[in-house]
Coordinates of C-alpha atoms in Angstrom, one line a residue:
M1 CA -6.4 19.0 15.9
I2 CA -4.3 17.5 13.2
T3 CA -5.3 14.1 11.8
V4 CA -2.4 12.0 10.3
H5 CA -3.0 9.1 8.0
G6 CA 0.2 7.0 8.3
F7 CA 1.7 3.6 8.3
S8 CA 3.7 3.3 11.5
P9 CA 6.6 1.2 10.1
S10 CA 7.2 3.8 7.4
G11 CA 10.1 6.2 7.9
N12 CA 8.3 8.8 5.9
C13 CA 5.3 8.6 8.2
H14 CA 7.5 8.4 11.3
K15 CA 9.1 11.7 10.5
V16 CA 5.7 13.4 10.9
K17 CA 4.9 11.6 14.1
L18 CA 8.4 12.4 15.6
L19 CA 8.1 16.1 14.9
L20 CA 4.6 16.3 16.3
E21 CA 5.8 14.6 19.5
Q22 CA 8.7 16.9 19.8
L23 CA 6.6 19.9 19.2
G24 CA 4.1 18.7 21.8
R25 CA 1.2 19.2 19.3
P26 CA -1.9 17.1 19.7
Y27 CA -2.8 14.9 16.8
R28 CA -4.9 11.9 15.8
W29 CA -3.2 9.0 14.1
V30 CA -5.2 6.9 11.6
E31 CA -3.2 3.7 10.9
T32 CA -3.2 3.1 7.1
D33 CA -1.4 0.0 6.1
S34 CA 0.0 0.7 2.6
S35 CA 1.6 -2.8 2.4
R36 CA -2.0 -4.2 2.4
G37 CA -3.4 -1.9 -0.2
E38 CA -5.2 0.5 2.2
T39 CA -3.8 3.5 0.4
R40 CA -5.5 2.3 -2.9
T41 CA -9.1 2.2 -1.6
P42 CA -11.6 4.7 -3.1
G43 CA -11.9 6.3 0.4
F44 CA -8.2 6.9 0.8
L45 CA -7.8 8.1 -2.8
A46 CA -10.4 10.7 -2.1
I47 CA -8.0 12.0 0.6
N48 CA -4.8 11.7 -1.5
P49 CA -5.2 10.8 -5.2
N50 CA -1.5 9.9 -5.3
G51 CA -2.3 6.9 -3.0
R52 CA 0.5 7.5 -0.5
V53 CA 1.0 8.2 3.2
P54 CA 1.6 10.3 5.2
V55 CA -1.2 12.8 4.7
I56 CA -2.4 15.3 7.2
E57 CA -5.9 16.7 7.5
L58 CA -6.9 19.9 9.4
D59 CA -10.3 20.5 11.0
D60 CA -11.1 23.0 8.3
G61 CA -10.7 20.4 5.6
R62 CA -7.3 21.3 4.3
R63 CA -5.0 18.4 3.4
M64 CA -1.3 18.0 2.8
A65 CA 0.8 15.1 1.5
E66 CA 4.5 14.5 1.1
S67 CA 6.4 14.0 4.4
N68 CA 9.0 16.7 4.0
A69 CA 6.5 19.4 3.0
I70 CA 4.5 18.5 6.1
L71 CA 7.7 18.8 8.2
C72 CA 8.3 22.3 6.8
W73 CA 4.7 23.4 7.5
L74 CA 4.7 22.0 11.0
A75 CA 8.1 23.5 11.9
E76 CA 7.5 27.0 10.5
G77 CA 8.2 29.5 13.2
T78 CA 9.9 27.0 15.5
P79 CA 13.6 26.2 16.3
Y80 CA 13.3 23.1 14.1
F81 CA 13.4 25.3 10.9
A82 CA 15.4 28.2 12.1
G83 CA 17.9 30.6 10.6
D84 CA 18.0 33.1 7.7
A85 CA 17.0 32.3 4.1
W86 CA 20.4 30.7 3.4
Q87 CA 20.3 28.5 6.4
R88 CA 16.8 27.3 5.7
A89 CA 17.6 26.6 2.1
Q90 CA 20.6 24.5 3.2
A91 CA 18.3 22.5 5.4
L92 CA 15.9 22.1 2.4
S93 CA 18.8 20.9 0.2
W94 CA 19.4 18.0 2.6
M95 CA 15.7 17.2 2.6
F96 CA 15.8 17.1 -1.2
F97 CA 18.9 14.9 -1.0
E98 CA 16.9 12.6 1.3
Q99 CA 14.1 12.2 -1.2
Y100 CA 16.2 11.8 -4.3
S101 CA 19.5 10.2 -3.2
H102 CA 18.8 8.5 0.1
E103 CA 15.2 7.3 0.5
P104 CA 14.8 5.6 -2.9
Y105 CA 17.6 3.2 -2.0
I106 CA 17.8 2.8 1.8
A107 CA 14.0 2.7 2.3
V108 CA 13.4 0.6 -0.8
A109 CA 16.0 -2.0 0.3
R110 CA 14.3 -2.2 3.6
F111 CA 10.9 -2.6 2.0
I112 CA 12.1 -5.4 -0.3
R113 CA 13.7 -7.3 2.5
G114 CA 10.9 -6.9 5.0
W115 CA 7.7 -6.7 3.0
T116 CA 8.2 -8.8 -0.2
P117 CA 8.3 -12.7 -0.3
T118 CA 11.6 -14.4 -0.2
D119 CA 11.2 -15.5 -3.8
S120 CA 10.3 -12.1 -5.1
P121 CA 12.2 -11.2 -8.3
R122 CA 12.7 -7.7 -6.9
R123 CA 15.3 -9.1 -4.5
A124 CA 17.7 -10.1 -7.2
A125 CA 16.8 -7.3 -9.6
E126 CA 16.8 -4.3 -7.3
L127 CA 18.7 -5.0 -4.1
P128 CA 22.2 -4.8 -5.4
R129 CA 21.7 -1.4 -6.9
C130 CA 19.8 -0.2 -3.8
L131 CA 22.8 -1.2 -1.7
E132 CA 25.3 0.4 -4.0
R133 CA 23.5 3.7 -4.2
G134 CA 22.5 3.7 -0.6
H135 CA 26.1 3.4 0.5
Q136 CA 26.9 6.3 -1.8
A137 CA 24.3 8.4 0.1
L138 CA 25.7 7.3 3.4
A139 CA 29.2 8.3 2.4
V140 CA 28.0 11.8 1.6
M141 CA 26.3 12.1 5.0
E142 CA 29.4 10.7 6.7
Q143 CA 31.6 13.4 5.0
H144 CA 29.2 16.2 6.2
L145 CA 28.9 14.8 9.7
A146 CA 32.6 14.5 10.1
A147 CA 32.7 18.3 10.2
H148 CA 29.2 19.3 11.4
P149 CA 27.0 17.9 14.2
W150 CA 23.7 18.5 12.4
F151 CA 22.1 18.7 8.9
S152 CA 19.7 21.5 9.9
G153 CA 22.4 24.1 10.7
D154 CA 23.7 24.9 14.2
G155 CA 21.1 22.8 15.9
Y156 CA 18.8 19.8 15.4
G157 CA 15.9 20.3 13.1
I158 CA 13.7 19.0 10.3
A159 CA 16.6 18.1 7.9
D160 CA 17.9 15.8 10.7
I161 CA 14.4 14.3 11.2
A162 CA 14.1 13.7 7.5
L163 CA 17.4 11.9 7.2
F164 CA 17.2 10.1 10.6
A165 CA 14.0 8.1 9.9
Y166 CA 15.3 5.6 7.4
T167 CA 19.0 5.8 8.4
D168 CA 18.2 4.6 11.9
V169 CA 16.6 1.4 10.4
A170 CA 19.1 1.1 7.5
G171 CA 20.2 -2.3 9.0
D172 CA 16.8 -3.7 8.0
G173 CA 17.8 -3.0 4.4
G174 CA 21.1 -4.8 4.7
F175 CA 23.3 -1.7 5.3
D176 CA 26.1 -2.1 7.9
L177 CA 26.6 1.3 9.5
T178 CA 29.8 0.3 11.3
P179 CA 32.0 2.0 8.7
Y180 CA 30.2 5.3 9.3
P181 CA 31.2 6.5 12.8
A182 CA 30.1 10.1 12.3
I183 CA 26.6 8.8 11.3
G184 CA 26.6 6.6 14.4
G185 CA 27.4 9.6 16.6
W186 CA 24.7 11.7 14.9
L187 CA 22.1 8.9 15.3
A188 CA 22.9 8.9 19.0
R189 CA 22.5 12.7 19.2
V190 CA 19.1 12.5 17.6
R191 CA 17.9 9.8 19.9
A192 CA 18.9 12.0 22.8
T193 CA 16.8 14.9 21.8
P194 CA 13.8 15.8 24.0
G195 CA 10.6 14.1 23.1
F196 CA 12.3 11.5 20.8
L197 CA 10.1 8.6 19.7
P198 CA 11.7 5.6 18.0
I199 CA 10.2 3.9 15.0
P200 CA 8.2 0.8 16.1
P201 CA 10.0 -2.5 16.0
P202 CA 9.0 -4.8 13.1
T203 CA 6.0 -7.0 13.4
P204 CA 6.6 -10.7 13.8
D205 CA 6.0 -11.4 10.1
V206 CA 8.3 -8.7 9.0
A207 CA 10.9 -9.7 11.5
A208 CA 10.8 -13.3 10.2
L209 CA 11.4 -12.1 6.6
L210 CA 14.3 -9.9 7.8
A211 CA 15.8 -12.8 9.7
T212 CA 16.0 -14.9 6.5
H213 CA 19.0 -13.0 5.2

């Protein structure tokens, strides 16, 4: 049995849940609300000293953090991480892109708009740059998807899961995906995959903040 410590609204955590569902692997989910400081408690820091979710725990006591590393481990030996060394490295390159050029802007914009007060200085200080750099990342994805159906090679896989999580809720961060038709088609293809599970809708308090813009 795999135990997952995760925050359900988090795209990074949802990646792990989605792959587990699509693999049909049993797991136990421990809801850990990072927005309320639950990843900074002594108990959680004993599990992950970096104070972040997701983290998985195995019955033998082994633990692993970092969402994309978890995806690679879970998908090893499955069609979700298939191909030769070159193809697998190409998938990894998109997963690195997601963490360095995509998530820091698209996910952070969503967090600022949905989980910080309306008078937070972060809104004026950080949102414009998040939007600018997030659109740059989306443009790179659009260019790729105009010629290829997936990011993981010939079929759907963990690079698609990694990029899907926050792209699918990019609107929460203020990103209009209308100018990106290839991304729109790819999102639809991911949603149509067997065992797909959407990220939960925002809670009423988060929805109220999102509605203020």
